[in-house]
PDB file of C-alpha atoms in Angstrom:
ATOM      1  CA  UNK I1230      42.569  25.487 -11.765  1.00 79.00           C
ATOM      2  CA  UNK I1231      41.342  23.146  -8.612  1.00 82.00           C
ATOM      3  CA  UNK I1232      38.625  26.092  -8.028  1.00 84.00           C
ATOM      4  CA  UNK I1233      37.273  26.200 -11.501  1.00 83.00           C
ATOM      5  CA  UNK I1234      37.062  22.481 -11.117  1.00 82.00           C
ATOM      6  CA  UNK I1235      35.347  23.083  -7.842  1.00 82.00           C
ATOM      7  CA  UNK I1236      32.841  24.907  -9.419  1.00 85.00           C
ATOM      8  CA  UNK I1237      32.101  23.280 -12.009  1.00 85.00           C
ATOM      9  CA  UNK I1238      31.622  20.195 -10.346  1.00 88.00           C
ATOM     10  CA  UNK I1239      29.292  21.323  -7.643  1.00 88.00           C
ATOM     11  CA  UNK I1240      26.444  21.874  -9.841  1.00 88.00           C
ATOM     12  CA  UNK I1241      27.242  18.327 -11.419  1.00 89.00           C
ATOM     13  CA  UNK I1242      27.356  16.353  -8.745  1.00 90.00           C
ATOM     14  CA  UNK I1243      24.319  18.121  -7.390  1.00 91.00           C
ATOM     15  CA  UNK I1244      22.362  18.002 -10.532  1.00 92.00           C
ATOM     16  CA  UNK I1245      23.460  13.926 -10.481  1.00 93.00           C
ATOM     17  CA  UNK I1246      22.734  13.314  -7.227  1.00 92.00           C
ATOM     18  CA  UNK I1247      19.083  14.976  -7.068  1.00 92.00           C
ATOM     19  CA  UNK I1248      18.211  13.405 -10.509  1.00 92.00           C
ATOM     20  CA  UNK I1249      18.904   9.763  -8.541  1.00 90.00           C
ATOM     21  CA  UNK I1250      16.654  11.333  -5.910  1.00 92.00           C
ATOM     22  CA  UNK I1251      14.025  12.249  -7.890  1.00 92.00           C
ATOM     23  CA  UNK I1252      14.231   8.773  -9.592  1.00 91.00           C
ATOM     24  CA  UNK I1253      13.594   6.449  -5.906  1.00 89.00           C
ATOM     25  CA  UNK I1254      11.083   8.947  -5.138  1.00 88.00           C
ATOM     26  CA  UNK I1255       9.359   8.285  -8.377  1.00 87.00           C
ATOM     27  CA  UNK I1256      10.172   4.326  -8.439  1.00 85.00           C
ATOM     28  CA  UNK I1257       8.320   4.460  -4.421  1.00 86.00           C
ATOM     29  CA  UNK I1258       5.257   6.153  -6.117  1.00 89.00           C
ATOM     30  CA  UNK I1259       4.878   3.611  -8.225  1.00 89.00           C
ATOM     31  CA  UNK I1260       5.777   0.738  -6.337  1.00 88.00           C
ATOM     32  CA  UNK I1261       2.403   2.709  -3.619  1.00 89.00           C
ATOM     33  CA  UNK I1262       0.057   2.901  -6.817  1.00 90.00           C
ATOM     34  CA  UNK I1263       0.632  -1.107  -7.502  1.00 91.00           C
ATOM     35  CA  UNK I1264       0.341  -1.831  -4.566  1.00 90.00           C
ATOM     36  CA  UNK I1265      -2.648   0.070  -3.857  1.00 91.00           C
ATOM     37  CA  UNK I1266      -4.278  -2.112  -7.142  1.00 91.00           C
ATOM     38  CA  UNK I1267      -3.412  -5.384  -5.880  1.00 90.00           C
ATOM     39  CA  UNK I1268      -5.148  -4.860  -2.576  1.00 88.00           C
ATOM     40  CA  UNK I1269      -8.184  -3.903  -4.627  1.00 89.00           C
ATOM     41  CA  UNK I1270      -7.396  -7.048  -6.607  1.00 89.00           C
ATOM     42  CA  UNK I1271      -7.234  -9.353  -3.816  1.00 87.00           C
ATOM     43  CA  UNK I1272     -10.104  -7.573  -2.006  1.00 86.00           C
ATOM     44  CA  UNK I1273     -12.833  -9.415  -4.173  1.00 84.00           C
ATOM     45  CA  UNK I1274     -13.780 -13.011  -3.535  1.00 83.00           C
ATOM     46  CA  UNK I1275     -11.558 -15.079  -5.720  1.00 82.00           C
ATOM     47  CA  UNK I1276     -13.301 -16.642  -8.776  1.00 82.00           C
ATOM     48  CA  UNK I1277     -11.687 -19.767 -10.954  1.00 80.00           C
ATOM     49  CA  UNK I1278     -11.520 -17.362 -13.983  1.00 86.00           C
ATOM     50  CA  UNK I1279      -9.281 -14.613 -12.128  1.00 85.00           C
ATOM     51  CA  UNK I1280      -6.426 -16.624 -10.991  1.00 87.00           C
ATOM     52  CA  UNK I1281      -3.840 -14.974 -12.786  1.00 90.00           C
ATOM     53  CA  UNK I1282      -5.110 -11.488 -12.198  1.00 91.00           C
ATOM     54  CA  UNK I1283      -4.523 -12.460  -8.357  1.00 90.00           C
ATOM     55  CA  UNK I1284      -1.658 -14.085  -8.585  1.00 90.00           C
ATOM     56  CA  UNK I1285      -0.014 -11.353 -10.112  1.00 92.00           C
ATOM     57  CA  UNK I1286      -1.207  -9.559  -7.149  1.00 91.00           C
ATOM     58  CA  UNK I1287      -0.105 -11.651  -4.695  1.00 90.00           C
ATOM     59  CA  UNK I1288       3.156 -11.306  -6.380  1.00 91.00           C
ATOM     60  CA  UNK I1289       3.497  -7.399  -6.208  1.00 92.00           C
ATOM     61  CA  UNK I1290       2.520  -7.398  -2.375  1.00 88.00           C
ATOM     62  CA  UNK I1291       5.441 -10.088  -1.968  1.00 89.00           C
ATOM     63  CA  UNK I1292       7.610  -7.668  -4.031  1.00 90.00           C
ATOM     64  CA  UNK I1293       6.984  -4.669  -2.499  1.00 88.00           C
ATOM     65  CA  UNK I1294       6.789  -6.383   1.013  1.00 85.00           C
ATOM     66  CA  UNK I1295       9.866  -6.172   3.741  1.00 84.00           C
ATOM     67  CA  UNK I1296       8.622  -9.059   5.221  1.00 84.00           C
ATOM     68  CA  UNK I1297       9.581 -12.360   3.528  1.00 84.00           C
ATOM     69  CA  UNK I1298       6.450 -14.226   2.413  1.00 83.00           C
ATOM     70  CA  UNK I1299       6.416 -18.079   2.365  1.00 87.00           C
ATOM     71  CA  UNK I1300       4.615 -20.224  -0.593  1.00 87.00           C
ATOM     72  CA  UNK I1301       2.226 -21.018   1.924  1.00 88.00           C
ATOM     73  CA  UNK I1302       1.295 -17.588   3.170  1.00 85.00           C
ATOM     74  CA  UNK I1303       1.207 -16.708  -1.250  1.00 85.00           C
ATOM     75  CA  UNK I1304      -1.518 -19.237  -1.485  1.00 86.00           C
ATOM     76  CA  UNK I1305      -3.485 -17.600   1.452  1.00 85.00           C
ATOM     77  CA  UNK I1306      -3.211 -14.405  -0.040  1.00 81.00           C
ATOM     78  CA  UNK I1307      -4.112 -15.820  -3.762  1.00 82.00           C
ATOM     79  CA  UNK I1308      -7.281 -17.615  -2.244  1.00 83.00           C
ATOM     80  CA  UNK I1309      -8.379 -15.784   0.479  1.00 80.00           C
ATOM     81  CA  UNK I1310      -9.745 -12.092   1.046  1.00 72.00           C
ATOM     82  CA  UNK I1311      -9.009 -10.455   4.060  1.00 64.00           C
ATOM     83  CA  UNK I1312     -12.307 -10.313   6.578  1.00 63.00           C
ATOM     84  CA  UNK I1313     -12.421  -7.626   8.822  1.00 59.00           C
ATOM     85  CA  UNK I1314     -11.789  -8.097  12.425  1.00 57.00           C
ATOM     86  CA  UNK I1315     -15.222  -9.824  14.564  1.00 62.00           C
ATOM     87  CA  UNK I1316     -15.897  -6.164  15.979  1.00 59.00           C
ATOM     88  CA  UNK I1317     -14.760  -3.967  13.520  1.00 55.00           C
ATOM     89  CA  UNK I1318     -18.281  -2.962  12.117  1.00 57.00           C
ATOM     90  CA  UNK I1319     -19.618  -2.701  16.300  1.00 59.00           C
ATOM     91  CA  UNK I1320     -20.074   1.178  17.441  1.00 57.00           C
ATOM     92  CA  UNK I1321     -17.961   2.353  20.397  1.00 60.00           C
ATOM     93  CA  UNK I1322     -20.393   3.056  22.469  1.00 62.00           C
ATOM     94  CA  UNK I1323     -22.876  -0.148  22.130  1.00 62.00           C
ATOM     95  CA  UNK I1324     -26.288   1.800  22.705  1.00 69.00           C
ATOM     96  CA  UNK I1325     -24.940   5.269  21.703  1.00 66.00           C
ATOM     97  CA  UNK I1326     -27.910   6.024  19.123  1.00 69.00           C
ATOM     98  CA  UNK I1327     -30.975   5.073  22.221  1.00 74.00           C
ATOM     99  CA  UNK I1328     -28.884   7.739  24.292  1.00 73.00           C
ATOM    100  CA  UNK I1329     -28.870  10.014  21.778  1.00 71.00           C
ATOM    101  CA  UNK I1330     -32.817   9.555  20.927  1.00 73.00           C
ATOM    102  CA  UNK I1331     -33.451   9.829  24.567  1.00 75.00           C
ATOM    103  CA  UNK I1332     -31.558  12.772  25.188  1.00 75.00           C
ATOM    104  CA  UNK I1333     -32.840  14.590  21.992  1.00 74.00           C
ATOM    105  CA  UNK I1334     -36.384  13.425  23.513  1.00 75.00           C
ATOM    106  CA  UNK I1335     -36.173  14.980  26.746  1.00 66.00           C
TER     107      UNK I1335
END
């Protein structure tokens, strides 16, 4: 009797236990896409008439966040769109297109 059990309970608890799987794997997907929209959100210069759009935003990066955000850093994120670092848009190699032009030259 304990082995029909057995085997009958196997598939169960494996069928159970993947379907809760399946579920957080799902649930992460989704938590990725909204996140992925409130970046784009928050990308564009805030204007008076978007407010709640970007507040909403602001509120699915704090919910999807492990980091605790403070009011004040909600605000900053709300009002604010991120600027790139100062040499972010410099090349690696400063005069790497004259090197090229003179090597092509030559």
């Amino acid at each position: 009797m304990i082995q029909t059990l057995s085997v009958l309970a196997v598939p169960l608890l494996v069928a159970y236990f993947g379907a809760n799987m399946q579920r957080e794997v799902n649930n992460s997907r989704v938590g990725q896409e909204y996140v992925k929209l409130a970046i784009d959100i928050l990308r564009k210069p805030p204007a008076a008439n978007e407010m709640a759009m970007r507040s909403w935003a602001a509120d699915i990066i704090i919910k999807y966040s492990p980091v605790g955000v403070s009011s004040e850093q909600r605000k900053l994120l709300m009002t604010s769109i991120p600027k790139p670092p100062p040499n972010a848009m410099q090349p690696i190699e400063p005069n790497l297109t004259e090197r090229l032009v003179n090597e092509l030259s030559e």
